[in-house]
Coordinates of C-alpha atoms in Angstrom, one line a residue:
M1 CA 32.1 7.0 -20.9
S2 CA 30.5 8.8 -18.0
G3 CA 32.3 11.3 -15.9
G4 CA 32.1 9.0 -12.9
V5 CA 33.8 6.2 -14.8
A6 CA 36.5 8.5 -16.1
L7 CA 37.2 9.6 -12.6
A8 CA 37.5 6.0 -11.5
F9 CA 40.0 5.1 -14.2
G10 CA 41.7 8.3 -14.9
E11 CA 42.8 10.8 -12.3
A12 CA 41.6 9.3 -9.1
A13 CA 39.9 11.4 -6.5
P14 CA 41.4 11.5 -3.0
D15 CA 39.0 9.0 -1.5
R16 CA 39.3 6.9 -4.6
E17 CA 43.1 6.9 -4.2
A18 CA 42.7 5.6 -0.6
E19 CA 40.3 2.9 -1.8
E20 CA 42.7 1.8 -4.5
A21 CA 45.6 1.7 -2.0
H22 CA 43.5 -0.7 0.2
N23 CA 42.7 -2.8 -2.9
V24 CA 46.2 -3.3 -4.2
F25 CA 47.7 -4.0 -0.8
R26 CA 45.0 -6.5 0.0
A27 CA 46.2 -8.4 -3.2
M28 CA 49.9 -8.0 -2.5
S29 CA 50.0 -11.2 -0.4
A30 CA 49.1 -13.3 -3.4
Q31 CA 51.6 -11.4 -5.6
L32 CA 54.4 -12.1 -3.2
V33 CA 53.5 -15.8 -3.0
V34 CA 53.5 -16.1 -6.8
N35 CA 56.8 -14.2 -7.1
L36 CA 58.4 -16.4 -4.4
A37 CA 57.2 -19.6 -6.1
G38 CA 58.6 -18.3 -9.4
A39 CA 62.0 -17.6 -7.8
L40 CA 62.1 -21.0 -6.3
A41 CA 61.3 -22.6 -9.7
V42 CA 64.2 -20.5 -11.3
W43 CA 66.6 -21.6 -8.6
L44 CA 65.7 -25.3 -8.9
L45 CA 65.7 -25.4 -12.7
F46 CA 68.6 -23.1 -13.5
E47 CA 71.1 -23.8 -10.7
A48 CA 72.8 -26.5 -12.7
T49 CA 73.0 -24.5 -16.0
V50 CA 73.3 -20.9 -15.1
P51 CA 76.7 -19.7 -13.6
S52 CA 76.6 -18.6 -9.9
S53 CA 78.0 -15.3 -11.0
S54 CA 74.8 -14.6 -12.8
L55 CA 72.2 -16.6 -10.7
Q56 CA 73.3 -15.6 -7.2
P57 CA 73.3 -11.8 -7.7
W58 CA 69.9 -12.0 -9.3
L59 CA 68.5 -14.1 -6.4
T60 CA 70.0 -11.7 -3.9
V61 CA 68.4 -8.7 -5.5
F62 CA 65.1 -10.6 -5.8
A63 CA 65.2 -11.5 -2.1
A64 CA 66.0 -7.9 -1.1
L65 CA 63.2 -6.5 -3.2
W66 CA 60.8 -9.2 -2.0
L67 CA 61.5 -8.4 1.6
L68 CA 61.1 -4.7 1.0
R69 CA 57.7 -5.3 -0.5
L70 CA 56.8 -7.6 2.3
G71 CA 57.8 -4.9 4.8
S72 CA 55.7 -2.3 3.0
L73 CA 52.7 -4.6 3.3
F74 CA 53.1 -5.0 7.0
A75 CA 53.6 -1.2 7.4
F76 CA 50.4 -0.6 5.5
R77 CA 48.5 -3.0 7.6
R78 CA 49.8 -1.3 10.8
A79 CA 48.4 2.0 9.6
V80 CA 45.1 2.7 11.3
T81 CA 43.7 4.9 8.6
V82 CA 44.7 6.0 5.1
A83 CA 43.9 9.6 4.4
A84 CA 43.8 11.1 0.9
T85 CA 47.4 12.0 0.8
G86 CA 48.4 8.8 2.5
G87 CA 46.5 6.8 -0.1
R88 CA 48.5 8.4 -2.9
R89 CA 51.8 7.7 -1.1
W90 CA 51.0 4.0 -0.4
R91 CA 49.8 3.5 -4.0
G92 CA 53.1 5.0 -5.3
I93 CA 55.0 2.6 -3.1
W94 CA 53.1 -0.3 -4.5
V95 CA 53.6 0.9 -8.1
V96 CA 57.3 1.2 -7.7
G97 CA 57.6 -2.2 -6.2
T98 CA 55.5 -3.8 -8.9
L99 CA 57.5 -2.2 -11.7
L100 CA 60.9 -3.1 -10.1
S101 CA 59.7 -6.7 -9.8
A102 CA 58.8 -6.7 -13.5
A103 CA 62.2 -5.2 -14.4
L104 CA 64.0 -7.8 -12.3
W105 CA 62.2 -10.6 -14.0
G106 CA 63.0 -9.1 -17.4
S107 CA 66.7 -8.7 -16.5
G108 CA 66.8 -12.3 -15.3
A109 CA 65.5 -13.5 -18.7
W110 CA 68.3 -11.4 -20.4
L111 CA 71.0 -12.9 -18.1
F112 CA 69.9 -16.5 -18.2
H113 CA 69.0 -16.8 -21.9
P114 CA 72.5 -17.8 -23.1
Y115 CA 72.8 -20.7 -20.5
I116 CA 69.4 -22.4 -20.8
D117 CA 67.8 -24.5 -23.5
S118 CA 64.5 -24.0 -25.2
S119 CA 62.5 -26.0 -22.6
R120 CA 63.8 -24.0 -19.7
H121 CA 63.4 -20.9 -21.7
G122 CA 59.7 -21.8 -22.1
V123 CA 59.3 -22.3 -18.3
L124 CA 60.7 -18.7 -17.8
V125 CA 58.2 -17.3 -20.3
I126 CA 55.4 -19.2 -18.6
I127 CA 56.4 -17.8 -15.2
G128 CA 56.3 -14.3 -16.6
Y129 CA 53.0 -14.8 -18.3
T130 CA 51.5 -16.1 -15.1
L131 CA 52.7 -13.0 -13.2
C132 CA 51.1 -10.8 -15.9
I133 CA 47.8 -12.7 -15.8
A134 CA 47.8 -12.7 -12.0
G135 CA 48.2 -9.0 -12.0
I136 CA 45.3 -8.2 -14.4
P137 CA 42.6 -7.7 -11.6
I138 CA 45.0 -5.4 -9.7
L139 CA 46.6 -3.5 -12.6
V140 CA 43.5 -3.0 -14.8
N141 CA 42.6 0.2 -13.0
R142 CA 46.1 1.6 -13.8
P143 CA 46.4 0.9 -17.6
L144 CA 49.8 2.7 -17.9
V145 CA 51.3 0.6 -15.1
F146 CA 50.0 -2.6 -16.5
L147 CA 51.4 -1.7 -20.0
L148 CA 54.8 -1.0 -18.4
F149 CA 54.7 -4.3 -16.5
P150 CA 54.7 -6.7 -19.5
V151 CA 57.0 -4.3 -21.5
L152 CA 59.6 -4.5 -18.7
F153 CA 59.2 -8.3 -18.5
F154 CA 58.8 -9.3 -22.2
G155 CA 60.9 -6.5 -23.7
P156 CA 64.3 -7.9 -22.6
I157 CA 63.3 -11.5 -23.5
V158 CA 62.1 -10.5 -27.0
A159 CA 65.2 -8.3 -27.6
R160 CA 67.6 -11.1 -26.3
V161 CA 65.9 -13.8 -28.5
A162 CA 65.9 -11.6 -31.6
T163 CA 69.6 -10.8 -31.2
S164 CA 70.7 -14.3 -30.2
G165 CA 71.8 -15.3 -33.8
R166 CA 70.0 -18.6 -33.8
S167 CA 68.2 -19.7 -37.0
D168 CA 64.8 -19.6 -35.3
S169 CA 65.5 -16.6 -33.2
F170 CA 63.2 -14.2 -35.2
G171 CA 60.4 -16.8 -35.2
E172 CA 60.7 -17.3 -31.4
A173 CA 60.8 -13.5 -30.9
F174 CA 57.7 -13.1 -33.0
V175 CA 55.9 -15.7 -30.9
L176 CA 56.9 -13.9 -27.7
L177 CA 55.8 -10.6 -29.2
L178 CA 52.5 -12.1 -30.2
V179 CA 52.0 -13.4 -26.6
F180 CA 52.7 -9.8 -25.4
V181 CA 50.1 -8.4 -27.9
L182 CA 47.5 -11.0 -27.0
T183 CA 48.0 -10.3 -23.3
T184 CA 47.6 -6.6 -23.9
V185 CA 44.3 -7.2 -25.9
L186 CA 43.1 -9.5 -23.1
V187 CA 43.7 -6.8 -20.5
R188 CA 41.9 -4.3 -22.7
Q189 CA 38.9 -6.6 -23.0
F190 CA 38.9 -7.3 -19.3
R191 CA 39.1 -3.6 -18.5
Q192 CA 36.2 -2.8 -20.8
S193 CA 34.1 -5.5 -19.2
L194 CA 35.1 -4.2 -15.8
L195 CA 34.1 -0.7 -16.8
R196 CA 30.7 -1.9 -17.9
A197 CA 30.2 -3.8 -14.7
I198 CA 31.2 -0.8 -12.6
D199 CA 28.9 1.4 -14.7
L200 CA 26.0 -1.0 -14.2
Q201 CA 26.8 -1.2 -10.5
R202 CA 26.8 2.6 -10.3
Q203 CA 23.5 2.7 -12.1
T204 CA 22.1 0.1 -9.8
D205 CA 23.3 2.0 -6.7
Q206 CA 21.8 5.2 -8.2
L207 CA 18.5 3.4 -8.8
L208 CA 18.6 2.0 -5.2
R209 CA 19.1 5.5 -3.9
E210 CA 16.3 6.9 -5.9
L211 CA 14.1 3.9 -4.9
R212 CA 14.9 4.6 -1.2
I213 CA 14.0 8.3 -1.8
E214 CA 10.8 7.4 -3.6
K215 CA 10.0 4.9 -0.9
S216 CA 10.6 7.5 1.8
S217 CA 8.5 10.0 -0.1
A218 CA 5.7 7.4 -0.6
E219 CA 5.8 6.5 3.1
A220 CA 5.6 10.2 4.0
A221 CA 2.8 10.7 1.6
R222 CA 0.9 7.7 3.0
G223 CA 1.4 8.9 6.5
A224 CA 0.1 12.3 5.5
A225 CA -2.9 10.7 3.7
E226 CA -3.6 8.6 6.8
A227 CA -3.4 11.6 9.0
A228 CA -5.7 13.5 6.6
N229 CA -8.1 10.6 6.7
R230 CA -8.1 10.5 10.4
A231 CA -8.6 14.3 10.5
K232 CA -11.4 14.0 8.0
T233 CA -13.1 11.3 10.0
Q234 CA -12.8 13.4 13.2
F235 CA -14.1 16.4 11.4
F236 CA -17.1 14.6 10.0
V237 CA -17.9 13.1 13.4
A238 CA -17.6 16.5 15.1
A239 CA -19.4 18.3 12.4
S240 CA -22.2 15.7 12.5
H241 CA -22.6 16.2 16.2
D242 CA -22.7 20.0 15.9
L243 CA -25.0 20.0 12.9
R244 CA -27.3 17.3 14.3
Q245 CA -28.1 19.4 17.4
P246 CA -29.8 22.3 15.6
L247 CA -31.5 19.9 13.1
H248 CA -32.7 17.8 16.1
A249 CA -34.2 21.0 17.7
M250 CA -35.7 21.9 14.3
G251 CA -37.4 18.5 14.0
L252 CA -38.8 18.7 17.5
L253 CA -40.1 22.2 16.9
A254 CA -41.8 21.0 13.7
G255 CA -43.3 18.2 15.6
A256 CA -44.6 20.5 18.2
L257 CA -46.1 22.8 15.5
R258 CA -47.7 19.7 14.0
Q259 CA -49.8 19.3 17.1
K260 CA -51.4 22.7 16.7
N261 CA -54.5 23.4 14.7
L262 CA -52.8 24.6 11.5
D263 CA -54.3 25.5 8.1
V264 CA -53.6 23.3 5.1
E265 CA -50.8 25.4 3.8
S266 CA -49.0 25.6 7.2
A267 CA -49.4 21.9 7.7
H268 CA -47.8 21.2 4.3
L269 CA -44.9 23.5 5.3
V270 CA -44.4 21.6 8.6
G271 CA -44.5 18.3 6.7
S272 CA -41.9 19.6 4.3
I273 CA -39.6 20.5 7.2
N274 CA -39.9 17.0 8.7
E275 CA -39.1 15.5 5.3
S276 CA -36.1 17.8 4.9
V277 CA -34.8 16.9 8.4
D278 CA -35.3 13.2 7.6
A279 CA -33.4 13.6 4.4
L280 CA -30.5 15.4 6.1
E281 CA -30.3 12.7 8.7
G282 CA -29.9 10.1 5.9
L283 CA -27.2 12.2 4.3
F284 CA -25.2 12.5 7.6
S285 CA -25.4 8.8 8.1
Q286 CA -24.2 8.0 4.6
L287 CA -21.4 10.6 4.7
L288 CA -20.2 9.1 8.1
D289 CA -20.3 5.6 6.7
V290 CA -18.2 6.6 3.7
T291 CA -15.7 8.4 5.9
R292 CA -15.3 5.4 8.2
L293 CA -14.9 3.1 5.2
D294 CA -12.3 5.3 3.6
S295 CA -10.3 5.6 6.8
G296 CA -10.3 1.8 7.3
V297 CA -11.7 1.8 10.8
I298 CA -14.5 -0.6 9.9
E299 CA -13.5 -4.3 10.1
A300 CA -15.6 -7.4 9.7
Q301 CA -16.2 -9.3 12.9
P302 CA -18.1 -12.5 11.9
Q303 CA -20.1 -14.5 14.3
H304 CA -23.0 -16.9 14.3
F305 CA -26.4 -15.1 14.7
G306 CA -30.0 -15.7 13.8
L307 CA -32.0 -13.6 11.4
N308 CA -34.8 -13.4 13.9
E309 CA -33.3 -10.6 15.9
L310 CA -32.3 -8.8 12.6
Y311 CA -35.9 -9.0 11.5
R312 CA -37.1 -7.6 14.8
K313 CA -35.0 -4.5 14.4
L314 CA -35.9 -4.0 10.8
R315 CA -39.6 -4.3 11.6
L316 CA -39.2 -1.9 14.5
R317 CA -37.4 0.6 12.2
F318 CA -39.4 0.3 9.0
E319 CA -42.9 -0.9 9.6
P320 CA -44.1 2.6 10.7
L321 CA -42.7 4.1 7.5
A322 CA -44.2 1.3 5.3
F323 CA -47.5 1.8 7.1
E324 CA -47.4 5.6 6.3
K325 CA -47.0 4.9 2.6
G326 CA -49.6 2.1 2.5
L327 CA -47.0 -0.6 1.8
S328 CA -47.0 -4.2 3.1
L329 CA -43.7 -5.0 4.9
R330 CA -43.1 -8.8 5.0
F331 CA -40.4 -11.1 6.5
R332 CA -39.6 -14.7 5.5
G333 CA -36.9 -17.1 6.7
A334 CA -36.4 -15.8 10.3
A335 CA -35.3 -19.3 11.5
H336 CA -32.1 -19.2 9.5
H337 CA -28.7 -18.5 11.1
V338 CA -25.7 -17.0 9.3
W339 CA -22.0 -16.6 9.8
A340 CA -21.2 -12.9 9.3
D341 CA -20.8 -9.6 11.0
P342 CA -24.3 -8.8 12.4
L343 CA -23.7 -5.0 12.4
L344 CA -22.5 -4.9 8.8
V345 CA -25.4 -7.2 7.6
E346 CA -27.9 -5.0 9.5
R347 CA -26.4 -1.9 7.8
I348 CA -26.6 -3.5 4.4
V349 CA -30.2 -4.7 4.7
H350 CA -31.1 -1.3 6.4
N351 CA -29.9 0.6 3.3
L352 CA -31.7 -1.8 0.9
V353 CA -35.0 -1.7 2.7
S354 CA -34.8 2.0 3.1
N355 CA -34.3 2.4 -0.7
A356 CA -37.1 -0.2 -1.4
I357 CA -39.6 1.7 0.8
R358 CA -38.5 5.1 -0.6
Y359 CA -39.0 4.2 -4.3
T360 CA -42.0 1.8 -4.0
G361 CA -45.2 3.7 -4.4
D362 CA -47.6 0.7 -4.0
G363 CA -47.4 -3.0 -3.2
T364 CA -45.0 -4.9 -1.0
V365 CA -41.4 -4.9 0.3
L366 CA -40.3 -8.4 1.2
I367 CA -37.2 -9.4 3.3
G368 CA -36.5 -13.0 2.9
C369 CA -33.8 -15.7 3.3
R370 CA -33.5 -19.1 1.7
R371 CA -30.8 -21.7 1.6
R372 CA -28.8 -22.7 -1.5
G373 CA -26.3 -25.5 -0.6
D374 CA -23.9 -24.2 2.1
R375 CA -24.9 -20.6 1.4
L376 CA -27.9 -18.4 2.4
L377 CA -29.4 -15.9 0.1
L378 CA -30.6 -12.9 2.1
Q379 CA -32.9 -10.9 -0.3
V380 CA -34.8 -7.7 -0.4
W381 CA -37.7 -7.7 -2.9
D382 CA -39.8 -4.7 -3.9
T383 CA -42.6 -3.9 -6.3
G384 CA -41.2 -0.5 -7.2
P385 CA -40.5 1.0 -10.7
G386 CA -37.6 -1.3 -11.4
I387 CA -34.3 -0.5 -13.0
D388 CA -33.4 -0.6 -16.7
E389 CA -30.9 -3.3 -17.6
C390 CA -28.5 -0.7 -19.0
E391 CA -28.4 1.0 -15.6
Q392 CA -28.0 -2.1 -13.4
G393 CA -24.2 -2.2 -13.8
R394 CA -23.8 1.3 -12.4
V395 CA -26.2 1.4 -9.5
F396 CA -23.4 0.4 -7.0
D397 CA -21.1 3.2 -8.2
E398 CA -20.5 6.0 -5.8
L399 CA -22.5 9.2 -6.4
Y400 CA -24.6 7.5 -9.2
Q401 CA -28.4 7.9 -9.2
V402 CA -30.7 6.0 -11.5
P403 CA -32.8 8.3 -13.7
N404 CA -36.5 8.0 -12.9
E405 CA -39.8 9.7 -13.5
L406 CA -39.9 11.3 -10.1
R407 CA -40.0 15.1 -10.0
A408 CA -36.7 16.8 -9.4
D409 CA -38.1 18.5 -6.3
S410 CA -39.5 15.3 -4.8
P411 CA -37.9 14.3 -1.5
H412 CA -37.3 10.9 -3.0
R413 CA -34.6 12.5 -5.1
R414 CA -32.8 14.1 -2.1
G415 CA -29.6 12.0 -1.9
L416 CA -26.0 11.7 -2.9
G417 CA -26.2 8.3 -4.6
L418 CA -24.1 6.7 -1.8
G419 CA -26.4 4.1 -0.3
L420 CA -25.8 1.3 -2.7
S421 CA -22.1 2.1 -3.0
I422 CA -21.9 1.7 0.8
V423 CA -23.8 -1.6 0.6
R424 CA -21.2 -2.9 -2.0
R425 CA -18.3 -1.8 0.2
L426 CA -19.7 -3.3 3.4
A427 CA -20.4 -6.6 1.5
A428 CA -16.9 -6.6 0.2
L429 CA -15.5 -6.3 3.7
M430 CA -17.2 -9.6 4.5
G431 CA -16.4 -11.2 1.2
A432 CA -20.1 -11.6 0.5
P433 CA -21.3 -11.2 -3.1
I434 CA -24.2 -8.9 -3.7
T435 CA -26.3 -9.0 -6.9
L436 CA -29.2 -7.2 -8.4
H437 CA -32.0 -8.5 -10.7
S438 CA -34.6 -6.1 -11.9
R439 CA -37.3 -5.5 -14.6
K440 CA -38.5 -2.1 -15.5
G441 CA -42.1 -1.7 -14.2
H442 CA -42.0 -4.9 -12.2
G443 CA -39.6 -4.2 -9.3
S444 CA -36.2 -5.3 -8.1
V445 CA -34.5 -7.9 -5.9
F446 CA -31.1 -7.5 -4.2
T447 CA -29.4 -10.7 -3.0
L448 CA -26.7 -10.9 -0.4
E449 CA -24.9 -14.3 -0.3
L450 CA -23.7 -15.3 3.2
P451 CA -22.3 -18.5 4.7
V452 CA -24.7 -20.7 6.7
G453 CA -24.3 -20.2 10.5
Q454 CA -25.0 -22.3 13.6
A455 CA -27.9 -21.9 16.0
Q456 CA -26.8 -20.6 19.4
S457 CA -27.7 -22.2 22.7
E458 CA -29.6 -19.2 24.0
R459 CA -33.3 -19.2 23.0
E460 CA -34.1 -16.3 20.8
P461 CA -37.2 -14.2 21.4
P462 CA -40.0 -14.8 18.8
L463 CA -40.5 -12.4 16.0
L464 CA -43.1 -9.8 16.9
P465 CA -46.3 -10.1 14.9
P466 CA -46.9 -7.3 12.5
A467 CA -48.2 -4.2 14.3
K468 CA -50.5 -1.5 13.1
P469 CA -49.1 1.7 14.6
H470 CA -51.3 4.7 14.5
V471 CA -49.8 8.1 13.6
G472 CA -52.0 9.8 16.2
L473 CA -50.7 7.6 19.0
T474 CA -51.7 9.0 22.5
L475 CA -49.4 8.6 25.5
K476 CA -51.9 9.7 28.0
G477 CA -51.1 8.3 31.5
R478 CA -47.6 7.1 30.4
Q479 CA -44.6 8.1 32.5
F480 CA -41.3 8.9 30.8
I481 CA -37.9 9.8 32.2
L482 CA -35.9 12.0 29.7
V483 CA -32.2 12.6 30.3
E484 CA -30.4 15.0 28.0
D485 CA -27.5 17.4 28.6
D486 CA -28.7 20.1 26.2
P487 CA -31.3 22.3 28.0
D488 CA -32.9 23.5 24.7
V489 CA -33.3 20.0 23.3
S490 CA -34.6 18.7 26.7
S491 CA -37.2 21.5 26.8
E492 CA -38.4 20.9 23.2
L493 CA -38.4 17.1 23.4
G494 CA -40.2 17.3 26.8
S495 CA -42.8 19.7 25.4
M496 CA -43.5 17.4 22.5
L497 CA -43.8 14.3 24.7
T498 CA -46.1 16.2 27.0
G499 CA -48.1 17.3 24.0
W500 CA -48.6 13.7 23.2
G501 CA -50.1 13.2 26.6
A502 CA -47.1 11.7 28.5
E503 CA -46.0 12.7 32.0
V504 CA -42.3 13.5 31.6
V505 CA -39.5 13.9 34.2
V506 CA -36.9 16.0 32.4
L507 CA -33.3 15.7 33.8
I508 CA -30.4 17.9 32.5
G509 CA -27.3 15.7 32.4
E510 CA -25.9 12.8 34.4
A511 CA -25.5 14.7 37.7
S512 CA -29.1 15.9 37.6
C513 CA -30.2 12.2 37.1
A514 CA -28.2 11.0 40.0
A515 CA -29.6 13.7 42.2
W516 CA -33.1 13.0 41.2
L517 CA -32.7 9.3 42.0
A518 CA -31.3 10.1 45.4
A519 CA -34.1 12.4 46.1
N520 CA -36.9 10.1 44.9
P521 CA -36.0 6.5 46.0
A522 CA -39.6 5.4 46.0
A523 CA -40.5 6.8 42.5
A524 CA -42.7 4.6 40.4
S525 CA -41.2 2.7 37.5
P526 CA -41.5 4.6 34.3
D527 CA -42.9 3.2 31.1
L528 CA -39.9 4.3 29.0
L529 CA -36.4 5.8 29.5
L530 CA -35.3 8.3 26.8
V531 CA -31.6 9.1 27.2
G532 CA -29.0 11.0 25.1
H533 CA -26.0 8.9 24.3
S534 CA -23.1 11.4 24.9
M535 CA -23.0 13.6 28.0
E536 CA -20.9 16.7 28.4
S537 CA -19.6 15.3 31.6
G538 CA -18.0 12.5 29.6
G539 CA -20.5 9.9 30.7
S540 CA -22.5 7.6 28.5
G541 CA -26.2 7.2 28.0
I542 CA -25.7 3.5 28.4
D543 CA -24.3 4.0 31.9
I544 CA -27.3 6.2 32.8
I545 CA -29.7 3.5 31.6
V546 CA -27.8 0.9 33.6
S547 CA -28.1 3.1 36.7
L548 CA -31.8 3.7 36.1
R549 CA -32.6 0.0 35.5
K550 CA -30.9 -1.0 38.7
H551 CA -33.4 1.3 40.4
F552 CA -36.5 0.5 38.3
G553 CA -35.9 -3.0 37.0
E554 CA -33.8 -4.5 34.2
V555 CA -36.7 -4.8 31.7
T556 CA -37.5 -1.1 31.7
P557 CA -37.8 -0.1 28.0
A558 CA -35.2 2.4 26.8
I559 CA -34.3 4.4 23.8
V560 CA -30.9 6.1 23.2
V561 CA -30.8 9.3 21.2
G562 CA -27.4 9.2 19.4
D563 CA -25.3 11.5 17.3
N564 CA -24.2 8.8 14.9
A565 CA -24.3 5.0 14.4
L566 CA -21.0 4.3 16.2
P567 CA -22.7 3.3 19.5
I568 CA -24.9 0.6 17.8
R569 CA -22.5 -2.3 18.3
E570 CA -21.9 -1.3 22.0
I571 CA -25.6 -0.9 22.6
Q572 CA -26.6 -4.2 20.9
A573 CA -23.8 -6.1 22.6
Q574 CA -24.7 -5.1 26.1
H575 CA -28.4 -4.3 26.1
S576 CA -30.7 -6.1 23.7
R577 CA -33.7 -4.1 24.9
V578 CA -32.1 -0.7 24.1
H579 CA -32.8 0.8 20.7
L580 CA -31.1 3.7 19.0
I581 CA -32.6 6.6 17.2
L582 CA -30.3 9.1 15.5
K583 CA -30.4 12.9 15.7
P584 CA -32.1 14.8 14.2
V585 CA -35.1 13.0 15.5
V586 CA -38.1 13.1 13.2
P587 CA -41.3 13.2 15.4
V588 CA -43.2 10.6 13.4
K589 CA -40.3 8.1 13.7
L590 CA -39.9 8.8 17.4
R591 CA -43.6 8.4 18.0
A592 CA -43.6 5.1 16.0
L593 CA -40.6 3.8 17.9
I594 CA -42.1 4.7 21.3
G595 CA -45.3 2.8 20.2
F596 CA -43.2 -0.2 19.4
K597 CA -41.2 0.0 22.6
L598 CA -44.4 0.2 24.7
G599 CA -45.8 -2.7 22.7
E600 CA -42.6 -4.7 23.2
A601 CA -42.9 -4.2 26.9
V602 CA -46.3 -5.8 26.9
H603 CA -45.1 -8.8 24.9

């Protein structure tokens, strides 16, 4: 038996004594009612057979004891609190009253036995047994008191019957003794059951306390983890911004160097710098995507949209890269509409097409869509090296890269193995299955399964015909407005655009832009606006574009140079003719995007 149980049923602690006092006095009302009913039964049954000299004194003593116990009950209820010492005193009062009541009933059996027959004698035994049974729940915690109670009651009866001199007196005494023994065994069994129940209750309470502690610890740990996730996200966003700035400047300087007459070795070095900057830009984007996915800030916002606009953006982004590698970039199924989050779908397809162009050395990259029942299969096909069947189950795992024959120092190998894992997680956010089919040496096809959408009322612009951008694009005679809050970046980017032949108005920050507009109200409309997204003043590049377009016209082409992909949804939601290019800006990509924007203005 545990120490706690021993304390509960042995020497009671002060607070336990007070609790027991409350328990026994709460049950005293029922005891008094049972005792009073038994006394009335004795008076009604024995009045005619028991002499008044024996019955009346017994009833008088019973009434006095009963009233004293009733008075103690009222006194206890009037007490506001029961302290430790008070609990022991009140429990002692109850014990004395209970034992005196048992002794009174035992004495009555001794006094009345000579004057009553066997049937009335049985009634008296039944009354005593009822009192014993009724007292089990109350007396079980005090085994010594409960043992004295039946002894005081049955002892005189057994002794009186055994010494009565009747022929069956010993048999009747044996039966009474057997009743006493059975009652004691019953109490013992009840007490053991109660001990087990209390022990189980104590264990349950302990488990509940531990569970509450564990729950509190888990909630604290979850809160700490969420705070760490938020801090990590903020850190990556801040670090991305701080690191993109020097990389952006490095890319612009490399682009400026590329315009010089360099020898073969120097030109190769400049090309390697551009490739490294491009690879770092991809790593930053992937790390930010993973961070935002881990922190739970990305939520799917499905809507009906057409693939035509998605294809336009993909062509704008990837056709120059495909052209540089000599690949054919094709689009099929632009007339379909899907029900999904357009930003997440664009990011998924962007990653797939980027991988396809990166690993395809010759041939075609096809982005197509076809209907299968109530679903649409949005697919990216390539004629690249393909993926072994044994590797296909792992390509979507985080940080996993498929072994290939490319040299270890090739820029194609510069990555973390995050692109396809991001694709899988973004698809899971929309509940869209994504699958891979590939044959080694024949290419691969990734399939994203999406619900069929509905066409919107607004007429969508037609898909631009394939263009043939030229790497040596000249901007002679073109007028640009460049707004950037970093003077170094503004100078380097302005010099590079000037080197390409453009006439550039360089404005440092939002205030400088507003002052220039005020000073040049009759300025000619520029061919392109090139604006940084975040300004040190707290303003947004979108606000600057809105201000410039109010002055020059709503259809003025614009490019936003952003630190990360977060502004994409805002830009696309408000300005369909604004496109985003991420820092660090690779000159060849910027040059290709400018070419497409100028061509778009013509269309």
